[in-house]
């Protein structure tokens, strides 16, 4: 396995769990999936190959990739009866609410892949989730805009199929733009896994009780939705739009530094990275590339984002706090250029992260020594005291 990474004792004593899947060095700004640098994977691999790597620990041979893609492709449709779940939601429900509900409902459908003691059922649950999550995300989008669901087209690749299910309509032919498909595939890869972030920890904690795998992933989706986590990509683009022009940036920088103001720069800062988030670098290059290829040259939002980044990286406050752009800072600009509404930004993060949640869940439940998670607390409440009758209070 090459060099074994060793943590300093301090880190080990606070580590919530051990895992072989993803490694982050927050000070160096390094992210490895099963030892491979994210920069190399983003440049040379594709999302479904990264799914194989995260699930099984090694890059697939050509035949292994064909077999894996065939297995995933066979599961891209959802049970027809699941369409009814969408109709229980108001049309203006946030697609993340719909995804939490529908993925949770999968726990009542796919009974032949919920016995976590059976390695084969764990494997099928993993494949089903990776295969169906783009379909469910696209259905949530279509439902929110009042358009009919579009079935998966298995002649398309993973990212292209998702775009087709989102943007095709029965009334017209739709051809997937290879530029958009490549950009979408790269966004999926960059979000695939990220060690023990809040939503992955949620999935692991839920899974540690032996809960239904689909219910565990629904819990992860719910946690990711928060603006401090995956919801930041939507909040970041809304912030950039609110700033509007570069001359208004200083006003927002001041707000972000004001301790009395709850405002934070969305897409900035990270619990672990105290250097550049390597994904943000790739995303920034991708934003330039996609907008240029789409012929969008004077994108005001991108101008504001780049100027905001430049100013913040020179500002003593942000430098002292080691605040850098994170994965959510540029992703929304690409997704907006691709035609997605901001409400679809976090669902796309969720569909991309599903493989990471599933790989981490599978690693944990497959470990026979695994015990139920039981975080402790620092108790700061009242000391022991005796009950008093109401007339004595
Ligand atoms: C993701 O964990 C993961 O791996 C998550 C993720 C993944 O792939 O799963 O990487 C995805 O969630 C990325 C983060 C997306 N969230 C945002 O962009 C929201 C904006 N950022 C923050 O709210 C914040 O940076 C957090 C929540 C991400 C981290 O907050 P912390 O834990 O408070 O960060 P910190 O301890 O490093 O903060 C140091 C200081 C604090 O000030 P002091 O208490 O020391 O005075 O910097 C301040 C913070 O208040 N600060 C910010 C800031 N982020 C931190 N000030 C202004 N703007 C910000 N964005």
CSV table of C-alpha atoms and ligand atoms in Angstrom, one decimal:
chain,number,residue,atom,x,y,z
A,1,UNK,CA,0.0,0.0,0.0
A,2,UNK,CA,3.0,2.3,-0.3
A,3,UNK,CA,3.7,4.8,2.5
A,4,UNK,CA,1.3,4.6,5.5
A,5,UNK,CA,0.2,8.1,6.3
A,6,UNK,CA,0.9,8.8,10.0
A,7,UNK,CA,-0.9,11.5,11.9
A,8,UNK,CA,0.6,13.5,14.7
A,9,UNK,CA,-0.6,12.2,18.1
A,10,UNK,CA,-2.8,15.2,18.6
A,11,UNK,CA,-4.8,14.6,15.4
A,12,UNK,CA,-5.1,10.8,16.1
A,13,UNK,CA,-6.5,11.5,19.5
A,14,UNK,CA,-9.2,13.6,18.0
A,15,UNK,CA,-9.8,11.4,14.8
A,16,UNK,CA,-13.5,10.3,14.8
A,17,UNK,CA,-12.7,7.1,12.8
A,18,UNK,CA,-10.1,5.5,10.6
A,19,UNK,CA,-10.7,5.2,6.9
A,20,UNK,CA,-8.7,4.2,3.8
A,21,UNK,CA,-10.7,6.2,1.3
A,22,UNK,CA,-9.9,9.9,1.2
A,23,UNK,CA,-6.9,11.9,2.7
A,24,UNK,CA,-6.9,15.7,3.2
A,25,UNK,CA,-3.9,17.8,4.3
A,26,UNK,CA,-5.5,21.1,5.3
A,27,UNK,CA,-2.2,22.9,5.7
A,28,UNK,CA,-0.8,21.8,2.3
A,29,UNK,CA,-4.2,22.0,0.5
A,30,UNK,CA,-3.9,18.4,-0.6
A,31,UNK,CA,-6.8,16.0,-1.4
A,32,UNK,CA,-6.2,12.4,-2.4
A,33,UNK,CA,-8.9,9.8,-3.4
A,34,UNK,CA,-7.4,6.4,-2.5
A,35,UNK,CA,-3.9,8.0,-2.8
A,36,UNK,CA,-4.5,9.7,-6.2
A,37,UNK,CA,-4.3,13.6,-6.2
A,38,UNK,CA,-7.6,15.2,-7.1
A,39,UNK,CA,-5.9,17.4,-9.7
A,40,UNK,CA,-4.7,14.3,-11.7
A,41,UNK,CA,-8.1,12.6,-11.4
A,42,UNK,CA,-10.0,15.8,-12.5
A,43,UNK,CA,-7.6,16.1,-15.5
A,44,UNK,CA,-7.4,12.4,-16.6
A,45,UNK,CA,-10.3,10.4,-15.1
A,46,UNK,CA,-14.1,10.6,-15.2
A,47,UNK,CA,-16.8,10.4,-12.5
A,48,UNK,CA,-17.8,6.8,-12.9
A,49,UNK,CA,-14.2,5.6,-12.8
A,50,UNK,CA,-13.7,7.7,-9.6
A,51,UNK,CA,-16.8,5.9,-8.2
A,52,UNK,CA,-15.2,2.6,-8.9
A,53,UNK,CA,-11.9,3.8,-7.3
A,54,UNK,CA,-13.7,5.1,-4.1
A,55,UNK,CA,-15.8,1.9,-3.8
A,56,UNK,CA,-13.1,-0.7,-4.5
A,57,UNK,CA,-9.8,1.1,-3.7
A,58,UNK,CA,-8.1,0.7,-7.0
A,59,UNK,CA,-8.5,2.1,-10.5
A,60,UNK,CA,-10.4,-0.4,-12.7
A,61,UNK,CA,-9.0,-2.3,-15.7
A,62,UNK,CA,-10.8,-1.7,-19.0
A,63,UNK,CA,-12.9,-4.8,-18.5
A,64,UNK,CA,-13.7,-4.0,-14.8
A,65,UNK,CA,-14.8,-0.5,-15.9
A,66,UNK,CA,-17.1,-2.0,-18.6
A,67,UNK,CA,-18.6,-4.4,-16.1
A,68,UNK,CA,-19.1,-1.6,-13.5
A,69,UNK,CA,-20.7,0.8,-16.0
A,70,UNK,CA,-23.0,-2.0,-17.2
A,71,UNK,CA,-24.1,-2.7,-13.6
A,72,UNK,CA,-24.7,1.0,-12.8
A,73,UNK,CA,-26.5,1.5,-16.1
A,74,UNK,CA,-29.0,-1.3,-15.4
A,75,UNK,CA,-30.2,0.5,-12.3
A,76,UNK,CA,-30.7,4.1,-13.5
A,77,UNK,CA,-34.5,3.9,-13.6
A,78,UNK,CA,-36.5,4.2,-10.4
A,79,UNK,CA,-39.5,2.0,-9.6
A,80,UNK,CA,-42.5,3.5,-11.5
A,81,UNK,CA,-44.5,3.7,-8.3
A,82,UNK,CA,-41.9,6.1,-6.8
A,83,UNK,CA,-43.1,8.8,-9.2
A,84,UNK,CA,-46.1,9.2,-6.9
A,85,UNK,CA,-43.8,10.4,-4.0
A,86,UNK,CA,-43.0,13.5,-6.0
A,87,UNK,CA,-46.6,14.4,-6.3
A,88,UNK,CA,-46.9,14.7,-2.5
A,89,UNK,CA,-44.7,17.8,-2.6
A,90,UNK,CA,-45.7,21.4,-3.4
A,91,UNK,CA,-44.3,22.4,-6.8
A,92,UNK,CA,-42.2,25.1,-5.0
A,93,UNK,CA,-40.6,22.6,-2.6
A,94,UNK,CA,-36.8,23.0,-2.6
A,95,UNK,CA,-35.4,20.0,-4.7
A,96,UNK,CA,-33.3,19.1,-1.6
A,97,UNK,CA,-36.5,18.6,0.4
A,98,UNK,CA,-37.8,16.3,-2.4
A,99,UNK,CA,-34.5,14.4,-2.6
A,100,UNK,CA,-34.5,13.8,1.2
A,101,UNK,CA,-38.0,12.4,1.0
A,102,UNK,CA,-37.6,10.3,-2.1
A,103,UNK,CA,-34.3,8.8,-1.2
A,104,UNK,CA,-35.6,8.0,2.3
A,105,UNK,CA,-38.6,6.3,0.6
A,106,UNK,CA,-36.2,4.0,-1.3
A,107,UNK,CA,-35.8,2.3,2.1
A,108,UNK,CA,-39.4,1.1,1.6
A,109,UNK,CA,-38.9,-0.1,-1.9
A,110,UNK,CA,-35.7,-2.0,-2.4
A,111,UNK,CA,-36.1,-4.7,0.3
A,112,UNK,CA,-33.6,-7.0,-1.5
A,113,UNK,CA,-30.8,-4.5,-0.7
A,114,UNK,CA,-31.3,-3.4,2.9
A,115,UNK,CA,-29.9,-6.4,4.9
A,116,UNK,CA,-26.5,-4.9,5.8
A,117,UNK,CA,-25.3,-8.2,7.2
A,118,UNK,CA,-25.3,-9.6,3.6
A,119,UNK,CA,-22.3,-8.3,1.6
A,120,UNK,CA,-24.2,-8.8,-1.7
A,121,UNK,CA,-27.1,-6.7,-0.5
A,122,UNK,CA,-24.7,-4.0,0.6
A,123,UNK,CA,-23.1,-4.1,-2.9
A,124,UNK,CA,-26.5,-3.8,-4.6
A,125,UNK,CA,-27.6,-0.9,-2.3
A,126,UNK,CA,-24.4,0.9,-3.3
A,127,UNK,CA,-24.9,0.4,-7.0
A,128,UNK,CA,-28.6,1.3,-6.8
A,129,UNK,CA,-27.8,4.6,-5.0
A,130,UNK,CA,-25.0,5.6,-7.4
A,131,UNK,CA,-27.2,4.7,-10.4
A,132,UNK,CA,-30.5,6.3,-9.3
A,133,UNK,CA,-29.4,9.5,-7.5
A,134,UNK,CA,-29.0,11.5,-10.8
A,135,UNK,CA,-32.4,10.3,-11.9
A,136,UNK,CA,-34.0,11.3,-8.6
A,137,UNK,CA,-32.2,14.7,-8.7
A,138,UNK,CA,-33.4,15.3,-12.3
A,139,UNK,CA,-36.9,14.3,-11.4
A,140,UNK,CA,-36.9,16.7,-8.4
A,141,UNK,CA,-35.8,19.5,-10.8
A,142,UNK,CA,-38.4,18.6,-13.5
A,143,UNK,CA,-41.2,18.4,-10.8
A,144,UNK,CA,-40.2,21.9,-9.5
A,145,UNK,CA,-40.5,23.4,-13.0
A,146,UNK,CA,-43.7,21.6,-13.9
A,147,UNK,CA,-42.2,19.6,-16.7
A,148,UNK,CA,-42.7,15.9,-17.3
A,149,UNK,CA,-40.1,13.4,-16.0
A,150,UNK,CA,-37.5,12.3,-18.6
A,151,UNK,CA,-36.3,8.7,-18.3
A,152,UNK,CA,-32.6,7.9,-18.3
A,153,UNK,CA,-31.1,7.2,-21.7
A,154,UNK,CA,-28.4,4.5,-21.1
A,155,UNK,CA,-26.6,5.2,-24.3
A,156,UNK,CA,-25.3,8.4,-22.7
A,157,UNK,CA,-22.5,8.6,-20.1
A,158,UNK,CA,-23.3,9.3,-16.5
A,159,UNK,CA,-23.0,13.1,-16.6
A,160,UNK,CA,-24.6,13.3,-20.1
A,161,UNK,CA,-27.5,11.2,-18.9
A,162,UNK,CA,-28.1,13.6,-16.0
A,163,UNK,CA,-28.1,16.7,-18.3
A,164,UNK,CA,-30.5,14.9,-20.7
A,165,UNK,CA,-32.9,14.1,-17.8
A,166,UNK,CA,-32.8,17.7,-16.7
A,167,UNK,CA,-32.9,19.6,-19.9
A,168,UNK,CA,-34.7,17.3,-22.5
A,169,UNK,CA,-38.4,17.7,-23.1
A,170,UNK,CA,-40.7,15.3,-25.0
A,171,UNK,CA,-41.6,18.0,-27.5
A,172,UNK,CA,-38.2,18.4,-28.9
A,173,UNK,CA,-35.0,16.5,-29.6
A,174,UNK,CA,-32.2,17.3,-27.1
A,175,UNK,CA,-28.5,16.7,-27.9
A,176,UNK,CA,-26.2,16.7,-24.9
A,177,UNK,CA,-23.4,19.3,-25.4
A,178,UNK,CA,-20.1,17.4,-24.8
A,179,UNK,CA,-18.6,20.6,-23.3
A,180,UNK,CA,-21.4,20.7,-20.6
A,181,UNK,CA,-21.2,17.0,-20.1
A,182,UNK,CA,-17.4,17.2,-19.4
A,183,UNK,CA,-17.9,20.2,-17.1
A,184,UNK,CA,-20.7,18.4,-15.2
A,185,UNK,CA,-18.5,15.2,-15.0
A,186,UNK,CA,-15.7,17.2,-13.5
A,187,UNK,CA,-18.0,18.9,-11.0
A,188,UNK,CA,-19.2,15.5,-9.9
A,189,UNK,CA,-15.6,14.2,-9.5
A,190,UNK,CA,-14.6,17.2,-7.4
A,191,UNK,CA,-17.5,16.7,-5.0
A,192,UNK,CA,-17.3,12.9,-4.8
A,193,UNK,CA,-15.8,12.5,-1.4
A,194,UNK,CA,-14.1,14.6,1.3
A,195,UNK,CA,-13.1,12.5,4.3
A,196,UNK,CA,-15.3,13.0,7.5
A,197,UNK,CA,-17.2,16.2,6.6
A,198,UNK,CA,-20.5,16.8,8.4
A,199,UNK,CA,-22.8,14.9,6.0
A,200,UNK,CA,-20.4,11.9,5.7
A,201,UNK,CA,-20.2,11.8,9.5
A,202,UNK,CA,-24.0,11.9,9.5
A,203,UNK,CA,-24.2,8.9,7.2
A,204,UNK,CA,-21.6,7.0,9.2
A,205,UNK,CA,-23.3,7.7,12.5
A,206,UNK,CA,-26.7,6.7,11.1
A,207,UNK,CA,-25.2,3.6,9.5
A,208,UNK,CA,-23.4,2.6,12.7
A,209,UNK,CA,-26.8,1.6,14.2
A,210,UNK,CA,-27.4,-0.8,11.4
A,211,UNK,CA,-30.0,1.5,9.8
A,212,UNK,CA,-31.4,1.0,6.3
A,213,UNK,CA,-28.8,2.2,3.8
A,214,UNK,CA,-31.2,4.4,1.9
A,215,UNK,CA,-32.4,6.1,5.1
A,216,UNK,CA,-28.7,6.8,6.0
A,217,UNK,CA,-28.1,8.5,2.6
A,218,UNK,CA,-31.3,10.5,3.1
A,219,UNK,CA,-29.8,11.7,6.4
A,220,UNK,CA,-26.6,12.7,4.6
A,221,UNK,CA,-28.6,14.7,2.1
A,222,UNK,CA,-30.5,16.5,4.9
A,223,UNK,CA,-27.2,17.5,6.5
A,224,UNK,CA,-25.5,18.6,3.3
A,225,UNK,CA,-28.4,21.1,2.7
A,226,UNK,CA,-27.2,23.5,5.3
A,227,UNK,CA,-25.7,26.8,4.1
A,228,UNK,CA,-22.5,26.2,6.2
A,229,UNK,CA,-22.0,22.9,4.2
A,230,UNK,CA,-23.3,22.0,0.7
A,231,UNK,CA,-25.9,24.7,0.7
A,232,UNK,CA,-23.0,27.2,0.4
A,233,UNK,CA,-22.9,26.9,-3.4
A,234,UNK,CA,-26.4,28.2,-3.7
A,235,UNK,CA,-25.7,30.9,-1.0
A,236,UNK,CA,-22.5,31.9,-2.6
A,237,UNK,CA,-24.0,32.6,-6.0
A,238,UNK,CA,-26.8,34.5,-4.4
A,239,UNK,CA,-24.2,36.5,-2.5
A,240,UNK,CA,-22.2,37.3,-5.6
A,241,UNK,CA,-25.4,38.4,-7.3
A,242,UNK,CA,-26.3,40.6,-4.3
A,243,UNK,CA,-22.9,42.2,-4.5
A,244,UNK,CA,-23.6,42.8,-8.1
A,245,UNK,CA,-20.5,44.8,-9.2
A,246,UNK,CA,-16.9,44.9,-8.1
A,247,UNK,CA,-17.2,48.4,-6.6
A,248,UNK,CA,-19.5,47.0,-3.9
A,249,UNK,CA,-17.0,44.3,-2.8
A,250,UNK,CA,-15.4,46.4,0.0
A,251,UNK,CA,-18.8,46.8,1.7
A,252,UNK,CA,-19.2,43.1,1.9
A,253,UNK,CA,-15.6,42.4,3.0
A,254,UNK,CA,-16.2,44.8,5.9
A,255,UNK,CA,-19.5,43.0,6.8
A,256,UNK,CA,-17.6,39.7,6.8
A,257,UNK,CA,-15.0,41.1,9.2
A,258,UNK,CA,-17.5,42.7,11.5
A,259,UNK,CA,-18.0,40.3,14.5
A,260,UNK,CA,-21.4,41.9,15.2
A,261,UNK,CA,-22.6,41.0,11.7
A,262,UNK,CA,-23.6,37.4,11.1
A,263,UNK,CA,-22.7,37.7,7.4
A,264,UNK,CA,-19.9,35.4,6.2
A,265,UNK,CA,-18.4,35.2,2.8
A,266,UNK,CA,-20.1,32.2,1.3
A,267,UNK,CA,-17.7,29.9,-0.5
A,268,UNK,CA,-14.9,31.0,1.8
A,269,UNK,CA,-13.2,29.3,4.7
A,270,UNK,CA,-13.1,25.6,5.7
A,271,UNK,CA,-13.0,23.5,8.8
A,272,UNK,CA,-9.9,21.7,7.5
A,273,UNK,CA,-8.3,23.6,4.7
A,274,UNK,CA,-6.1,26.4,6.0
A,275,UNK,CA,-4.7,26.8,2.5
A,276,UNK,CA,-6.3,26.8,-0.9
A,277,UNK,CA,-9.0,24.1,-1.3
A,278,UNK,CA,-7.5,22.2,-4.3
A,279,UNK,CA,-11.0,21.7,-5.7
A,280,UNK,CA,-11.5,25.4,-5.8
A,281,UNK,CA,-8.4,25.8,-8.0
A,282,UNK,CA,-9.7,23.2,-10.5
A,283,UNK,CA,-13.2,24.7,-10.4
A,284,UNK,CA,-11.8,28.2,-11.1
A,285,UNK,CA,-10.0,26.9,-14.2
A,286,UNK,CA,-13.1,25.0,-15.2
A,287,UNK,CA,-15.2,28.2,-14.9
A,288,UNK,CA,-12.9,30.1,-17.2
A,289,UNK,CA,-12.9,27.2,-19.7
A,290,UNK,CA,-16.7,26.5,-19.7
A,291,UNK,CA,-17.7,30.2,-19.9
A,292,UNK,CA,-15.2,30.7,-22.7
A,293,UNK,CA,-16.4,27.6,-24.6
A,294,UNK,CA,-20.0,28.8,-24.1
A,295,UNK,CA,-19.1,32.2,-25.5
A,296,UNK,CA,-19.9,33.9,-22.2
A,297,UNK,CA,-17.1,36.5,-21.9
A,298,UNK,CA,-18.3,39.4,-19.8
A,299,UNK,CA,-19.8,37.4,-16.9
A,300,UNK,CA,-20.2,40.0,-14.2
A,301,UNK,CA,-20.6,37.3,-11.5
A,302,UNK,CA,-17.3,35.7,-12.4
A,303,UNK,CA,-15.7,39.2,-12.4
A,304,UNK,CA,-17.0,39.9,-8.9
A,305,UNK,CA,-15.9,36.4,-7.7
A,306,UNK,CA,-12.3,36.8,-9.0
A,307,UNK,CA,-12.0,40.4,-7.6
A,308,UNK,CA,-13.5,39.3,-4.3
A,309,UNK,CA,-11.0,36.4,-4.1
A,310,UNK,CA,-8.1,38.8,-5.0
A,311,UNK,CA,-9.1,41.4,-2.4
A,312,UNK,CA,-9.8,38.8,0.3
A,313,UNK,CA,-6.5,37.0,-0.2
A,314,UNK,CA,-4.6,40.3,0.3
A,315,UNK,CA,-6.7,41.3,3.4
A,316,UNK,CA,-5.0,40.9,6.7
A,317,UNK,CA,-8.2,39.5,8.4
A,318,UNK,CA,-8.7,36.7,5.9
A,319,UNK,CA,-4.9,36.0,5.7
A,320,UNK,CA,-4.7,35.8,9.5
A,321,UNK,CA,-7.7,33.5,9.7
A,322,UNK,CA,-6.3,31.4,6.8
A,323,UNK,CA,-9.6,31.8,4.9
A,324,UNK,CA,-9.4,30.7,1.2
A,325,UNK,CA,-12.0,30.0,-1.4
A,326,UNK,CA,-13.5,26.5,-1.0
A,327,UNK,CA,-15.2,24.1,-3.4
A,328,UNK,CA,-18.4,26.1,-3.4
A,329,UNK,CA,-16.9,29.4,-4.5
A,330,UNK,CA,-16.8,28.9,-8.2
A,331,UNK,CA,-19.1,25.9,-8.8
A,332,UNK,CA,-22.3,28.0,-8.9
A,333,UNK,CA,-20.9,30.2,-11.7
A,334,UNK,CA,-20.4,27.1,-13.8
A,335,UNK,CA,-23.8,25.6,-12.9
A,336,UNK,CA,-25.6,28.9,-13.7
A,337,UNK,CA,-23.8,29.1,-17.1
A,338,UNK,CA,-25.0,25.5,-17.8
A,339,UNK,CA,-28.6,26.6,-17.2
A,340,UNK,CA,-29.3,25.4,-13.7
A,341,UNK,CA,-31.3,27.5,-11.2
A,342,UNK,CA,-29.5,28.1,-7.9
A,343,UNK,CA,-32.0,25.7,-6.2
A,344,UNK,CA,-30.3,22.8,-8.2
A,345,UNK,CA,-26.8,23.6,-7.0
A,346,UNK,CA,-26.9,21.7,-3.8
A,347,UNK,CA,-28.9,18.7,-5.3
A,348,UNK,CA,-26.0,18.4,-7.8
A,349,UNK,CA,-23.5,18.5,-4.8
A,350,UNK,CA,-25.6,15.7,-3.2
A,351,UNK,CA,-25.8,13.5,-6.3
A,352,UNK,CA,-22.0,13.9,-6.7
A,353,UNK,CA,-21.3,13.2,-3.0
A,354,UNK,CA,-23.5,10.1,-2.9
A,355,UNK,CA,-20.6,7.8,-4.0
A,356,UNK,CA,-18.5,9.2,-1.1
A,357,UNK,CA,-21.3,8.6,1.4
A,358,UNK,CA,-21.9,5.1,0.0
A,359,UNK,CA,-18.2,4.2,-0.1
A,360,UNK,CA,-17.7,5.4,3.5
A,361,UNK,CA,-20.9,3.6,4.7
A,362,UNK,CA,-19.8,0.4,3.0
A,363,UNK,CA,-16.3,0.6,4.5
A,364,UNK,CA,-17.8,1.1,8.0
A,365,UNK,CA,-20.6,-1.6,7.9
A,366,UNK,CA,-18.3,-4.1,6.3
A,367,UNK,CA,-15.9,-3.8,9.3
A,368,UNK,CA,-16.9,-6.5,11.8
A,369,UNK,CA,-15.4,-4.6,14.7
A,370,UNK,CA,-17.5,-1.5,14.0
A,371,UNK,CA,-19.5,-0.4,17.0
A,372,UNK,CA,-22.5,2.0,17.1
A,373,UNK,CA,-21.3,5.6,17.1
A,374,UNK,CA,-21.8,7.4,20.5
A,375,UNK,CA,-20.3,10.8,20.7
A,376,UNK,CA,-19.8,12.1,24.2
A,377,UNK,CA,-20.2,15.7,25.5
A,378,UNK,CA,-18.7,18.3,27.8
A,379,UNK,CA,-21.5,18.7,30.4
A,380,UNK,CA,-21.9,22.4,31.5
A,381,UNK,CA,-25.4,22.2,33.0
A,382,UNK,CA,-26.7,22.3,36.6
A,383,UNK,CA,-24.9,20.1,39.2
A,384,UNK,CA,-26.9,17.3,40.9
A,385,UNK,CA,-29.8,18.8,42.9
A,386,UNK,CA,-33.1,17.6,44.6
A,387,UNK,CA,-36.6,18.1,43.3
A,388,UNK,CA,-38.6,20.9,44.9
A,389,UNK,CA,-42.4,21.1,45.1
A,390,UNK,CA,-44.0,23.9,43.1
A,391,UNK,CA,-44.9,25.9,46.2
A,392,UNK,CA,-41.2,26.0,47.1
A,393,UNK,CA,-40.0,27.3,43.7
B,1,LIG,C1,-18.2,22.5,2.5
B,1,LIG,O1,-16.0,19.7,5.9
B,1,LIG,C2,-15.9,19.6,4.6
B,1,LIG,O2,-15.1,18.9,4.0
B,1,LIG,C3,-17.0,20.3,3.8
B,1,LIG,C4,-16.9,20.3,2.3
B,1,LIG,C5,-17.0,19.0,1.7
B,1,LIG,O3,-16.6,18.8,0.6
B,1,LIG,O4,-17.8,18.2,2.3
B,1,LIG,O5,-15.6,20.8,2.0
B,1,LIG,C6,-17.9,21.2,1.7
B,1,LIG,O6,-19.0,22.5,3.3
B,1,LIG,C7,-17.3,23.7,2.3
B,1,LIG,C8,-17.7,24.8,3.2
B,1,LIG,C9,-18.9,25.6,2.6
B,1,LIG,N1,-19.3,26.6,3.5
B,1,LIG,C10,-19.2,27.9,3.2
B,1,LIG,O7,-18.5,28.3,2.3
B,1,LIG,C11,-19.9,28.8,4.2
B,1,LIG,C12,-19.0,30.0,4.6
B,1,LIG,N2,-17.9,29.5,5.3
B,1,LIG,C13,-18.1,29.3,6.7
B,1,LIG,O8,-19.3,29.5,7.3
B,1,LIG,C14,-17.0,28.7,7.5
B,1,LIG,O9,-15.8,29.0,6.9
B,1,LIG,C15,-17.1,27.2,7.7
B,1,LIG,C16,-18.4,26.9,8.3
B,1,LIG,C17,-16.9,26.5,6.5
B,1,LIG,C18,-16.0,26.9,8.7
B,1,LIG,O10,-16.4,27.8,9.8
B,1,LIG,P1,-15.4,27.8,11.1
B,1,LIG,O11,-15.3,26.4,11.6
B,1,LIG,O12,-15.9,28.8,12.0
B,1,LIG,O13,-14.1,28.2,10.4
B,1,LIG,P2,-12.8,28.5,11.2
B,1,LIG,O14,-12.8,28.0,12.6
B,1,LIG,O15,-11.7,28.2,10.3
B,1,LIG,O16,-13.0,30.2,11.4
B,1,LIG,C19,-11.8,30.9,11.7
B,1,LIG,C20,-12.3,32.3,11.9
B,1,LIG,C21,-13.6,32.4,12.8
B,1,LIG,O17,-13.4,33.7,13.3
B,1,LIG,P3,-13.0,33.8,14.9
B,1,LIG,O18,-14.0,33.0,15.7
B,1,LIG,O19,-11.6,33.1,15.0
B,1,LIG,O20,-13.0,35.2,15.3
B,1,LIG,O21,-12.7,32.8,10.6
B,1,LIG,C22,-14.0,33.2,10.6
B,1,LIG,C23,-14.7,32.5,11.8
B,1,LIG,O22,-15.8,33.3,12.3
B,1,LIG,N3,-14.6,32.8,9.4
B,1,LIG,C24,-15.2,33.6,8.4
B,1,LIG,C25,-15.6,32.8,7.4
B,1,LIG,N4,-15.3,31.5,7.7
B,1,LIG,C26,-14.7,31.5,8.9
B,1,LIG,N5,-15.3,35.0,8.4
B,1,LIG,C27,-15.9,35.5,7.3
B,1,LIG,N6,-16.3,34.7,6.3
B,1,LIG,C28,-16.2,33.4,6.3
B,1,LIG,N7,-16.6,32.7,5.2
